[in-house]
GROMACS .gro file of C-alpha atoms in nm:
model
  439
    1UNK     CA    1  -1.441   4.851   3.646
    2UNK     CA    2  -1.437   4.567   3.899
    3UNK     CA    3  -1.223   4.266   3.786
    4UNK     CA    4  -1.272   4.059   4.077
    5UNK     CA    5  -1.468   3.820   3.903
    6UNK     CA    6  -1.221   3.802   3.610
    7UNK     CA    7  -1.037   3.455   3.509
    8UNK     CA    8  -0.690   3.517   3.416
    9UNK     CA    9  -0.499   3.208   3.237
   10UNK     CA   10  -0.127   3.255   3.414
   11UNK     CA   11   0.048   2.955   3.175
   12UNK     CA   12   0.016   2.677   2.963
   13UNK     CA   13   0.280   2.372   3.029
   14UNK     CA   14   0.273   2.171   2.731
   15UNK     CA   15   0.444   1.745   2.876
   16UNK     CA   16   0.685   1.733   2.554
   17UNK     CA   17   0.816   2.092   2.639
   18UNK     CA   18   0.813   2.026   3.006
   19UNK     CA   19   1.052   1.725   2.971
   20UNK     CA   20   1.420   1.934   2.925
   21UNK     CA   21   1.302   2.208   3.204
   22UNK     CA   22   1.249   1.865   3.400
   23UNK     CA   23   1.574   1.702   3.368
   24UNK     CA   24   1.729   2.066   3.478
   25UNK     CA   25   1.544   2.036   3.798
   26UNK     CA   26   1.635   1.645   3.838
   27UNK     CA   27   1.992   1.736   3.742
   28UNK     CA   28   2.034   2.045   3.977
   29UNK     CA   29   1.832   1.850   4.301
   30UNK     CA   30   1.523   1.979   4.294
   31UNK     CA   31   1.315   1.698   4.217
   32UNK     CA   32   1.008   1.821   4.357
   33UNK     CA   33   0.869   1.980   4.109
   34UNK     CA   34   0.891   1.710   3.835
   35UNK     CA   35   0.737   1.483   4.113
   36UNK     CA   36   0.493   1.705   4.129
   37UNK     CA   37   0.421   1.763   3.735
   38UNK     CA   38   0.385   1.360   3.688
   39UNK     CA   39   0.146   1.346   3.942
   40UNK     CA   40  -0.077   1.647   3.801
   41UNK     CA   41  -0.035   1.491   3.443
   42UNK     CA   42  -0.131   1.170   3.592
   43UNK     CA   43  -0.452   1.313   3.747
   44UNK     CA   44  -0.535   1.454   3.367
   45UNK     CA   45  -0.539   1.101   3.262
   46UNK     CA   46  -0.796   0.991   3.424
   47UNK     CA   47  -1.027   1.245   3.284
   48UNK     CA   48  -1.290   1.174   3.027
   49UNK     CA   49  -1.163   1.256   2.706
   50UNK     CA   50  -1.426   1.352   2.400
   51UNK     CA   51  -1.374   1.552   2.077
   52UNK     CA   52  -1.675   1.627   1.865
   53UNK     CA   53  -1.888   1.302   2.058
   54UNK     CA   54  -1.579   1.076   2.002
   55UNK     CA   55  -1.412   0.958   2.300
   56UNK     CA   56  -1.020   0.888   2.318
   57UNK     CA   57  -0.897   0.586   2.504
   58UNK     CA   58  -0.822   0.600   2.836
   59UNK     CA   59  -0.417   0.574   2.846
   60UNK     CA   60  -0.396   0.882   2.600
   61UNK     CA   61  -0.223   1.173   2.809
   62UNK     CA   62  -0.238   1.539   2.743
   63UNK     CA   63  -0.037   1.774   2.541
   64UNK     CA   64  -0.084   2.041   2.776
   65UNK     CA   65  -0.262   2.168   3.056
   66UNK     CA   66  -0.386   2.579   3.139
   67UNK     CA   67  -0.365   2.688   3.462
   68UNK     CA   68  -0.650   2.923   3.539
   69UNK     CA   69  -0.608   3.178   3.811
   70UNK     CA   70  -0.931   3.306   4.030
   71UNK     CA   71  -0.773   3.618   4.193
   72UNK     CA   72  -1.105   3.658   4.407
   73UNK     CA   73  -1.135   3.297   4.553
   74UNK     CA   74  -0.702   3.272   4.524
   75UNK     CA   75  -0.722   2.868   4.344
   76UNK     CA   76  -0.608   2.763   4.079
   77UNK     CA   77  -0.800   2.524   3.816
   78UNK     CA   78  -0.607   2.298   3.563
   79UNK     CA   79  -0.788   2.255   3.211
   80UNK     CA   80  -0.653   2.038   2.979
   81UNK     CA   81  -0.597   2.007   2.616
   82UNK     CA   82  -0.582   1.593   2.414
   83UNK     CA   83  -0.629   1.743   2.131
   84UNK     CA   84  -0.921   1.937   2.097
   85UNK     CA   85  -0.784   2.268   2.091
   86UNK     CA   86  -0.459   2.154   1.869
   87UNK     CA   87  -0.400   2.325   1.554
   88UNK     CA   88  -0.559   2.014   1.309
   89UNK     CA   89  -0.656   1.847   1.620
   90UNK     CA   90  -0.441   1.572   1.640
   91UNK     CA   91  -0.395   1.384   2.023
   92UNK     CA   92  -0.064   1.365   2.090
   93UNK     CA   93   0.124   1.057   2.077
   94UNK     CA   94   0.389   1.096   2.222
   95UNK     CA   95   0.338   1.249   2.566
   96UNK     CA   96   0.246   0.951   2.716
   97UNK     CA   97   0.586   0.852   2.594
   98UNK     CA   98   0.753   1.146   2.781
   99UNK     CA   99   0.552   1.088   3.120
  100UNK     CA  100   0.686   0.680   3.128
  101UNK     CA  101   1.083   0.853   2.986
  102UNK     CA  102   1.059   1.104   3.281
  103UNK     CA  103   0.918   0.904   3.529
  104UNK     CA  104   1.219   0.630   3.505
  105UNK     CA  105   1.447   0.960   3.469
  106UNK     CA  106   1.304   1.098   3.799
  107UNK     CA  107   1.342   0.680   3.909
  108UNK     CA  108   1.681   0.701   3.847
  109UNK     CA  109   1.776   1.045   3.988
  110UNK     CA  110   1.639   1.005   4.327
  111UNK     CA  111   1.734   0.666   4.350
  112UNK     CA  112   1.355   0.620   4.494
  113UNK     CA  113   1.118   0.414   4.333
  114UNK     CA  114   0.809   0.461   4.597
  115UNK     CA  115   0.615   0.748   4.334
  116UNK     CA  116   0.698   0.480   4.029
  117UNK     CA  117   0.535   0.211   4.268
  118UNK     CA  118   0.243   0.362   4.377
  119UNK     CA  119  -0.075   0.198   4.225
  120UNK     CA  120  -0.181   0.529   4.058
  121UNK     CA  121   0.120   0.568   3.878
  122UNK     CA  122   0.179   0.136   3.802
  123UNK     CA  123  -0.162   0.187   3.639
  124UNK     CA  124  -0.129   0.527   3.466
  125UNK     CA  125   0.174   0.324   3.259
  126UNK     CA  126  -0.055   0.028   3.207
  127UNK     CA  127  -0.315   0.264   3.033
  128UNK     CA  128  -0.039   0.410   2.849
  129UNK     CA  129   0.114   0.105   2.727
  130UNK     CA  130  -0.233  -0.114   2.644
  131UNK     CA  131  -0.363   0.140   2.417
  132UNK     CA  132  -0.008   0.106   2.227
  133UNK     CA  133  -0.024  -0.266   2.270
  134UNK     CA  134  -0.366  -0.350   2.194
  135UNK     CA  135  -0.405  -0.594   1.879
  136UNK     CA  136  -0.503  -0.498   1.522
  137UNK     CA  137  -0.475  -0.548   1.128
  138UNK     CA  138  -0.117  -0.392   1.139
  139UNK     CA  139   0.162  -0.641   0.978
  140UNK     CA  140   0.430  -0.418   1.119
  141UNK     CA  141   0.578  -0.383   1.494
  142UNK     CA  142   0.568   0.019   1.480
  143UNK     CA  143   0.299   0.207   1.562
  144UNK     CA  144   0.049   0.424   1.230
  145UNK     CA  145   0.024   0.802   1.364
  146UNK     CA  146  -0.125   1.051   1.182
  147UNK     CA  147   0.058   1.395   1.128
  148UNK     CA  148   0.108   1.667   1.407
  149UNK     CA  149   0.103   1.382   1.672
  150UNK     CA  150   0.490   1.449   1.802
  151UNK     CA  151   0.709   1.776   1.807
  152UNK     CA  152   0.628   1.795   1.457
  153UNK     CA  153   0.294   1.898   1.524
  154UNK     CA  154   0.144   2.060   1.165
  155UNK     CA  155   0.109   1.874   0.867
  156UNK     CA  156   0.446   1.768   0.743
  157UNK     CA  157   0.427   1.412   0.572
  158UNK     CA  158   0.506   1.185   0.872
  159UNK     CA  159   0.180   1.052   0.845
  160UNK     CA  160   0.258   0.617   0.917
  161UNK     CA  161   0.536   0.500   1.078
  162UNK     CA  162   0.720   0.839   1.185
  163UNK     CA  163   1.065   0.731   1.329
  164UNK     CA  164   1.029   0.977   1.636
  165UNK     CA  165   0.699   0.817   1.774
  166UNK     CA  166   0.864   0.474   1.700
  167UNK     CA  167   1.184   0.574   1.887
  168UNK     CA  168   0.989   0.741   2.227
  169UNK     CA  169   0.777   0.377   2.166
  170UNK     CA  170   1.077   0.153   2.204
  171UNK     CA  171   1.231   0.419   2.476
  172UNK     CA  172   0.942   0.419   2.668
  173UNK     CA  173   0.850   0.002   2.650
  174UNK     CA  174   1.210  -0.007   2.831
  175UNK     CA  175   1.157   0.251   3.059
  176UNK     CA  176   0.814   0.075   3.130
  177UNK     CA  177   1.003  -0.296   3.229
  178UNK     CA  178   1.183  -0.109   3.493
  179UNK     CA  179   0.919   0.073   3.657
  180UNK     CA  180   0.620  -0.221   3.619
  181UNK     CA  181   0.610  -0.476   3.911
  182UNK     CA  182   0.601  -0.771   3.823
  183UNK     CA  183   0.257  -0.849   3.970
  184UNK     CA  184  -0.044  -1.022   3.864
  185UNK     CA  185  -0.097  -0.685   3.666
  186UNK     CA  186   0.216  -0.621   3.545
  187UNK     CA  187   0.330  -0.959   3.464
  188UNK     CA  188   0.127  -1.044   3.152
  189UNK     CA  189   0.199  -0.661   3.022
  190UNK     CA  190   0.549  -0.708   3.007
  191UNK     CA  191   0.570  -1.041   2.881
  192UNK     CA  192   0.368  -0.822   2.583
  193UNK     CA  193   0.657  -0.529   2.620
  194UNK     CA  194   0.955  -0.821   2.580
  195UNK     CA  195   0.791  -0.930   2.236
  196UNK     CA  196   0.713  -0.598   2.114
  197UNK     CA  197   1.117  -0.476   2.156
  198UNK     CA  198   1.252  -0.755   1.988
  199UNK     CA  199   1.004  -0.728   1.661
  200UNK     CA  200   1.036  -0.373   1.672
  201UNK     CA  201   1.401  -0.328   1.737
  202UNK     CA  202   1.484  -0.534   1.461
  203UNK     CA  203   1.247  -0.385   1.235
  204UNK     CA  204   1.382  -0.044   1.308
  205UNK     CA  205   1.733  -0.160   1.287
  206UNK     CA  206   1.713  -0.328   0.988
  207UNK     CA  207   1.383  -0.152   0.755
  208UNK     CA  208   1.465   0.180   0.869
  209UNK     CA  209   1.801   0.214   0.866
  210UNK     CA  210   2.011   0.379   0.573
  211UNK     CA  211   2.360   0.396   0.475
  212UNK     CA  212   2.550   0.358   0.156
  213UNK     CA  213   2.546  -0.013   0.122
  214UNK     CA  214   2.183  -0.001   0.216
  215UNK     CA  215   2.125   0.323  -0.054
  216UNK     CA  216   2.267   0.107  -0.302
  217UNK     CA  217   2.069  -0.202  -0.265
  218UNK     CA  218   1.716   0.027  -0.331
  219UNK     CA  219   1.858   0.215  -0.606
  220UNK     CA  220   1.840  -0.145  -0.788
  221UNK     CA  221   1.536  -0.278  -0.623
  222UNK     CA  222   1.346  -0.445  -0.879
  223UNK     CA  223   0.926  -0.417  -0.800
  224UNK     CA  224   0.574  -0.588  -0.782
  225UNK     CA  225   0.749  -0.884  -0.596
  226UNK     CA  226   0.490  -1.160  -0.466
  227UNK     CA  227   0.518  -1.391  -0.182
  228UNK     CA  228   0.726  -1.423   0.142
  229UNK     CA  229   1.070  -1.390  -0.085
  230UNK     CA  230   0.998  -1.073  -0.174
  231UNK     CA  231   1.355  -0.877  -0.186
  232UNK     CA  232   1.191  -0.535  -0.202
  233UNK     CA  233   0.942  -0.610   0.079
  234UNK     CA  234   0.763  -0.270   0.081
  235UNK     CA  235   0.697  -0.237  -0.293
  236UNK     CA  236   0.912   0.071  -0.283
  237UNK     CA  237   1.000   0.227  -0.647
  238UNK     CA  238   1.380   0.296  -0.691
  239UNK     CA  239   1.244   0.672  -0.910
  240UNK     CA  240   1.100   0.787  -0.572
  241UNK     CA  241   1.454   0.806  -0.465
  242UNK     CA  242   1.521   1.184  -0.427
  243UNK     CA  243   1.837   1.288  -0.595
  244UNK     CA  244   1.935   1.470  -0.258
  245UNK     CA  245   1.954   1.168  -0.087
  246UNK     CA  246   2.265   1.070  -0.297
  247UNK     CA  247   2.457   1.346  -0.234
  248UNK     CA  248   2.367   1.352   0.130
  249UNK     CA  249   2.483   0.975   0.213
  250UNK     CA  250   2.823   0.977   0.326
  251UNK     CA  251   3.103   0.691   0.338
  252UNK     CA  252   3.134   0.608   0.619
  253UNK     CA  253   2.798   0.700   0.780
  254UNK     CA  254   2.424   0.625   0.809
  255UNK     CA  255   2.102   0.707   0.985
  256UNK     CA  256   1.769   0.622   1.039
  257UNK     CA  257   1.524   0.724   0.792
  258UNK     CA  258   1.203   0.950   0.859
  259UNK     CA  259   0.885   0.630   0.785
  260UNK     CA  260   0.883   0.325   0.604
  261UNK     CA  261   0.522   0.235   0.480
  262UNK     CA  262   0.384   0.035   0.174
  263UNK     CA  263   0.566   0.219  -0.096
  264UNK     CA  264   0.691   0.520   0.072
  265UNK     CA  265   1.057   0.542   0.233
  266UNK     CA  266   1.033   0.908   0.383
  267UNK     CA  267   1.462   0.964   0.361
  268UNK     CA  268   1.425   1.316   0.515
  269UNK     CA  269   1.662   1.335   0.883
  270UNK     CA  270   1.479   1.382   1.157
  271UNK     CA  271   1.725   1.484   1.442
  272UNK     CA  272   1.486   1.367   1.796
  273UNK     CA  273   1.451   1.085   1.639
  274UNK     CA  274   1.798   0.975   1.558
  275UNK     CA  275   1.926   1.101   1.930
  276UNK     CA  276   1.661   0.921   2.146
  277UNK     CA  277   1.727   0.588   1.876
  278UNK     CA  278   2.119   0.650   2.064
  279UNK     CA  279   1.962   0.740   2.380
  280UNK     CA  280   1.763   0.444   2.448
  281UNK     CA  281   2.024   0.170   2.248
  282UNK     CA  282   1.788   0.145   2.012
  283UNK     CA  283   2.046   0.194   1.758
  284UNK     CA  284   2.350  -0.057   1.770
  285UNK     CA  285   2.663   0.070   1.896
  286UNK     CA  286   2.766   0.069   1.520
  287UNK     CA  287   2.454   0.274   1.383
  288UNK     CA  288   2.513   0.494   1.682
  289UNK     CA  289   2.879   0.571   1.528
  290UNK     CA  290   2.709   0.606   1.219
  291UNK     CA  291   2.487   0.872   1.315
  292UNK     CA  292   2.742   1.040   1.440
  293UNK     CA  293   2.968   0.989   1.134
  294UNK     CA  294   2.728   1.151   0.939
  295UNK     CA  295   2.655   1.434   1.156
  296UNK     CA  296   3.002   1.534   1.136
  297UNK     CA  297   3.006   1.480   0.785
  298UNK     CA  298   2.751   1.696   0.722
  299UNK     CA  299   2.786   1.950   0.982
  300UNK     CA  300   2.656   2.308   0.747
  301UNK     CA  301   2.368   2.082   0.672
  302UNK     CA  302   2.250   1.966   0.982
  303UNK     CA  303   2.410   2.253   1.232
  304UNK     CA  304   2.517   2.528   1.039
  305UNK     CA  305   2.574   2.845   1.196
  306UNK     CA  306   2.296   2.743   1.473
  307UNK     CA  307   2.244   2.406   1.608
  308UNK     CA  308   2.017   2.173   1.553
  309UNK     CA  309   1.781   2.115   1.246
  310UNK     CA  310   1.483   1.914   1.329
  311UNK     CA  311   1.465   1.762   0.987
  312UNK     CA  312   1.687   1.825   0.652
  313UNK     CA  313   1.586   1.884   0.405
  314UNK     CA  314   1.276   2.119   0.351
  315UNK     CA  315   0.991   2.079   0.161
  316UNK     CA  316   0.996   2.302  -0.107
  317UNK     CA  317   0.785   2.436  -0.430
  318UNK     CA  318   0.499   2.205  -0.561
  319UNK     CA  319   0.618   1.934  -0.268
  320UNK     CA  320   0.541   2.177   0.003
  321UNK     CA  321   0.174   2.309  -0.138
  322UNK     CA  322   0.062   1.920  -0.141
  323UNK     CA  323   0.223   1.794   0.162
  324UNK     CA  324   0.204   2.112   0.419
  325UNK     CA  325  -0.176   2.197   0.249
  326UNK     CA  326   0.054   2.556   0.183
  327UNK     CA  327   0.094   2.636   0.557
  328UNK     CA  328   0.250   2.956   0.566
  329UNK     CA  329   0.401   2.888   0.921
  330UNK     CA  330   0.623   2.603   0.738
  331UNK     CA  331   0.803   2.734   0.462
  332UNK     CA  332   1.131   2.613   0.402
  333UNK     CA  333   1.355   2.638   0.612
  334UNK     CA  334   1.130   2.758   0.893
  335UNK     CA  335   0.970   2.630   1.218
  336UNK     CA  336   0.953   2.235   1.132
  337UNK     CA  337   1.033   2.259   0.786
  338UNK     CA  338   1.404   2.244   0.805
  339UNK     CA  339   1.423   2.524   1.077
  340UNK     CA  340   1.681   2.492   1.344
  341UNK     CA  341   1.607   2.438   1.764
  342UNK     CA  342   1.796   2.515   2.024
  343UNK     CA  343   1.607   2.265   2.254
  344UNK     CA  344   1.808   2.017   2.038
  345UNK     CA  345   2.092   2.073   2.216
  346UNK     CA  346   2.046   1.859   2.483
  347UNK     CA  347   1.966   1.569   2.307
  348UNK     CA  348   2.258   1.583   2.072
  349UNK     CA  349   2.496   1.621   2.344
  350UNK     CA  350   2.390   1.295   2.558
  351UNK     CA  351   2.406   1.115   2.265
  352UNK     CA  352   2.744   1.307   2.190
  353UNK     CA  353   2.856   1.190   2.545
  354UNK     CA  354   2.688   0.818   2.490
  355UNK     CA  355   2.916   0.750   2.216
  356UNK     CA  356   3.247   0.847   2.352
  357UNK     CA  357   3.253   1.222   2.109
  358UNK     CA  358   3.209   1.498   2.352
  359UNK     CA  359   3.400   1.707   2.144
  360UNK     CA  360   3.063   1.741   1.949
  361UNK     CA  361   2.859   1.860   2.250
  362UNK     CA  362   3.138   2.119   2.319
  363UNK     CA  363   3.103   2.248   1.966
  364UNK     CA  364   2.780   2.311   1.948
  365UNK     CA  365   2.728   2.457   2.263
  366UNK     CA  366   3.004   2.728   2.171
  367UNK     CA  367   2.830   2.740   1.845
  368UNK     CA  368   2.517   2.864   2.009
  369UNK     CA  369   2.650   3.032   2.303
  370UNK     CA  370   2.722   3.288   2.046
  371UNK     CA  371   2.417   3.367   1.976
  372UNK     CA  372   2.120   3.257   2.205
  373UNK     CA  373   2.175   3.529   2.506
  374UNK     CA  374   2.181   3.798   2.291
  375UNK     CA  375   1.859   3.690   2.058
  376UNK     CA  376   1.650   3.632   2.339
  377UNK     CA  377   1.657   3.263   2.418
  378UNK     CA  378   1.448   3.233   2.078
  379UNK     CA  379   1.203   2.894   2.034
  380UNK     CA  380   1.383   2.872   1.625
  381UNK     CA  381   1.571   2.983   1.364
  382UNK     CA  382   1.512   3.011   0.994
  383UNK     CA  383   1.730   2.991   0.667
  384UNK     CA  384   1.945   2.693   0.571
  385UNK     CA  385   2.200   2.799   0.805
  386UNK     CA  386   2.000   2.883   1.090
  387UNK     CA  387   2.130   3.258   1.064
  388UNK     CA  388   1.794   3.424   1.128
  389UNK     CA  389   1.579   3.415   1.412
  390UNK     CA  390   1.259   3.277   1.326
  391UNK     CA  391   0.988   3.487   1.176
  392UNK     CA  392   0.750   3.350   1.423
  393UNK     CA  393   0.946   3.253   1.720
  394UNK     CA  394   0.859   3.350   2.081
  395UNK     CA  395   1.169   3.517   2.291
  396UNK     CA  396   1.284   3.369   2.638
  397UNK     CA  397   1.148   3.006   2.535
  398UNK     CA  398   1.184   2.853   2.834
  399UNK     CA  399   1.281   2.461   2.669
  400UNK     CA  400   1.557   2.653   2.444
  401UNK     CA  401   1.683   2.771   2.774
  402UNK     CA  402   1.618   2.429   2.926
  403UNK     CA  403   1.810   2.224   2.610
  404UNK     CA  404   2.094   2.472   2.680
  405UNK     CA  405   2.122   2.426   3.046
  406UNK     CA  406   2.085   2.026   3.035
  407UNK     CA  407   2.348   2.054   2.790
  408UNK     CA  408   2.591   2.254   2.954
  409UNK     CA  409   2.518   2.017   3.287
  410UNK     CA  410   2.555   1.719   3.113
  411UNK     CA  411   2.930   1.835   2.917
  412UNK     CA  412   3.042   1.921   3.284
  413UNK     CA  413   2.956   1.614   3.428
  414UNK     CA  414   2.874   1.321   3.179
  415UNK     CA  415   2.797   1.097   3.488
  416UNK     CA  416   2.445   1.298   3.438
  417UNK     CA  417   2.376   1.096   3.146
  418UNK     CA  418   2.272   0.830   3.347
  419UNK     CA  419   1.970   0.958   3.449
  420UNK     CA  420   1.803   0.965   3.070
  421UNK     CA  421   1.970   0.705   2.917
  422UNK     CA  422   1.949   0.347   2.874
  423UNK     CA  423   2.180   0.106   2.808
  424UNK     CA  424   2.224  -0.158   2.539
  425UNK     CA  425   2.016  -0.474   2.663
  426UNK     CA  426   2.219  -0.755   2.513
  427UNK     CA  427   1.924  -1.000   2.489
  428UNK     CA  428   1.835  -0.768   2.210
  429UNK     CA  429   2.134  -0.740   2.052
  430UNK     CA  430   2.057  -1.037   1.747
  431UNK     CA  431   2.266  -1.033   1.413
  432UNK     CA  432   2.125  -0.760   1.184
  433UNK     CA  433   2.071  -1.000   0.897
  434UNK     CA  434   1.756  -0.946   0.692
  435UNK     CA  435   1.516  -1.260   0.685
  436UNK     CA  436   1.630  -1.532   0.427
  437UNK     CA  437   1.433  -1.369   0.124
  438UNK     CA  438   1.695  -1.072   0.130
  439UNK     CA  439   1.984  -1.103  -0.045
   0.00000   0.00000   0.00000
């Protein structure tokens, strides 16, 4: 049979994935290759994007990209993937979130800022950003997503405001006033970007934050309140607390909540979230000891025998039918319904290291040490625990070796941390006091 003529697909890099495996190059010198994978994502962008006659906007970047191989002609041809070959077909959101993260990352490694200034890459942010920025009927800072449009990428009830997009949003608006010149181009952009951080730092800071004072106050809400001193601003009914969440909330301790949305507070953890909220300063130095307060505090729950759950807790029974449309993939305690991901690790050890508790890093890393070389570098785990490899899970995932690697580099030498995260900006640092109509 001659095969000369035959196509074979060698990989498929998917951005969110890519970013860990990219910070292991940055931190180990190699930086050519994530220079390399921003400019190839950047080239993606600029492709016309169209799903069943419907065409996406121009800044949205792709959630992956297949390399095709042509053994007979030796080239290689990149095809890539916004959304029309996703499971639900949702674009992603967030990657052009990671690109504008790794590019200041890569910024900040190097110490060279010529890629960042380059006019392809000054406008690849600018398409990025206006499509984020660009005005509407929303009353709120953050941005509406549908579900599937982050890591959590099958039908899981994020659907609105889901605190991971709206944490990569304020990490990458920051990332973006570094790396934007301040020219006629740039200039009225991030005049836009300044406005956006401070309405939607303190409406993540103070709407979708949770502790026990805060758990209190909407156990008593009263409702239906008209009129700019509303007290319960988001109509939310004090029965669709779930009794979980009572149990859960430690003293001291505190976290940011999954959405807030006209009568829905989603009060599942989601861990990305939480971390790049530390990561970027978008939580205060006190809600960043918080977080960490309740992490330790509930340590089987959100770590058990294998870090990291991406969300606690799962869906379960009648909830999970309705909300998951019964997707078998997602049963509790599995995949991104309450499973457990070692790619995790990274991101709970810089913010481990950002607020002063290494001793956290180190014990997780031991905790999975234990396990991850001999199961194969799996992608999950399943069970409330984390005790089983997933039913589903691919071996030798390359970003659960990456997460454990970054990890391990970053524990050994903190001064690493620098090159992913940001520091507090103090010009955004107002009083967390709700507006004069709370009490």
């Amino acid at each position: 049979m001659d095969t000369s003529n035959i196509t074979i697909v060698t990989f498929q890099v998917f951005v969110r994935d890519f970013f860990p495996s990219a910070l292991a190059f940055l931190m180990n010198r190699e930086p050519e290759v994530v220079k390399n994978f921003l400019m190839k994502t950047l080239r993606l962008q600029s492709w016309e994007k169209r799903i069943d006659r419907f065409q996406l906007g121009a800044g949205v970047m792709p959630a992956s990209f297949k390399v095709l191989h042509d053994p007979r002609r030796n080239t290689e041809t990149l095809i890539a993937d916004f959304g029309e070959s996703a499971i639900g077909r949702v674009a992603p959101v967030d990657s052009g979130f990671w690109w504008i993260i790794l590019l200041r990352a890569y910024t900040r490694s190097t110490g060279d800022s010529s890629l960042a200034d380059t006019p392809e890459c000054q406008k690849g942010i600018r398409l990025i950003l206006t499509l984020c920025l660009s005005e509407g009927f929303d009353t709120f800072p953050t941005l509406l997503c549908a579900d599937g449009c982050c890591m959590i990428d099958r039908r899981m009830g994020i659907y609105g405001y889901p605190i991971e997009i709206q944490a990569l949003f304020f990490m990458a608006l920051k990332c973006a006033l570094a790396l934007l010149k301040q020219d006629d181009k740039g200039k009225e952009l991030v005049e836009l970007i300044t406005k956006r951080l401070q309405a939607l730092s303190y409406h993540i800071r103070t709407y979708f934050w949770l502790d026990f004072r805060q758990l209190n106050d909407i156990y008593r809400y009263k409702t239906e309140e008209y009129s700019h001193t509303a007290v319960n601003k988001f109509n939310v009914m004090p029965d669709s607390l779930p009794d979980w969440v009572f149990d859960f909330m430690p003293n001291p301790g505190g976290y940011f909540i999954g959405n807030v949305s006209p009568s829905r507070m989603d009060f599942r953890w989601f861990c990305l979230g939480n971390c790049i909220a530390i990561l970027s300063s978008l939580a205060t130095p006190d809600q960043s000891d918080a977080i960490m307060d309740l992490l330790e505090a509930r340590w089987e729950e959100l770590v058990g025998e294998m870090p990291l759950k991406v969300c606690y807790p799962a869906l379960e029974t009648h909830e999970w039918r309705i909300i998951t449309g019964c997707d078998p993939k997602n049963t509790r305690w599995s995949y991104h319904n309450g499973g457990s991901w070692p790619v995790l690790l990274w991101l709970l050890t810089a913010a481990s290291i950002k607020t002063g508790r290494p001793h956290i890093a180190k014990r997780v890393i031991d905790l999975a040490e234990t396990r991850l070389p001999n199961d194969n570098w799996p992608e999950y785990y399943d069970g409330k625990l984390g005790r089983y490899v997933g039913k589903q899970a691919r071996k030798f995932q390359t970003w659960s070796v990456a997460g454990y690697l970054v990890a391990k580099m970053m524990l050994d030498d903190p001064s690493l941390l620098r090159i992913v995260a940001l520091e507090e900006d103090r010009q955004m640092r107002p009083t967390l006091m709700r507006s004069s109509s709370w009490s």
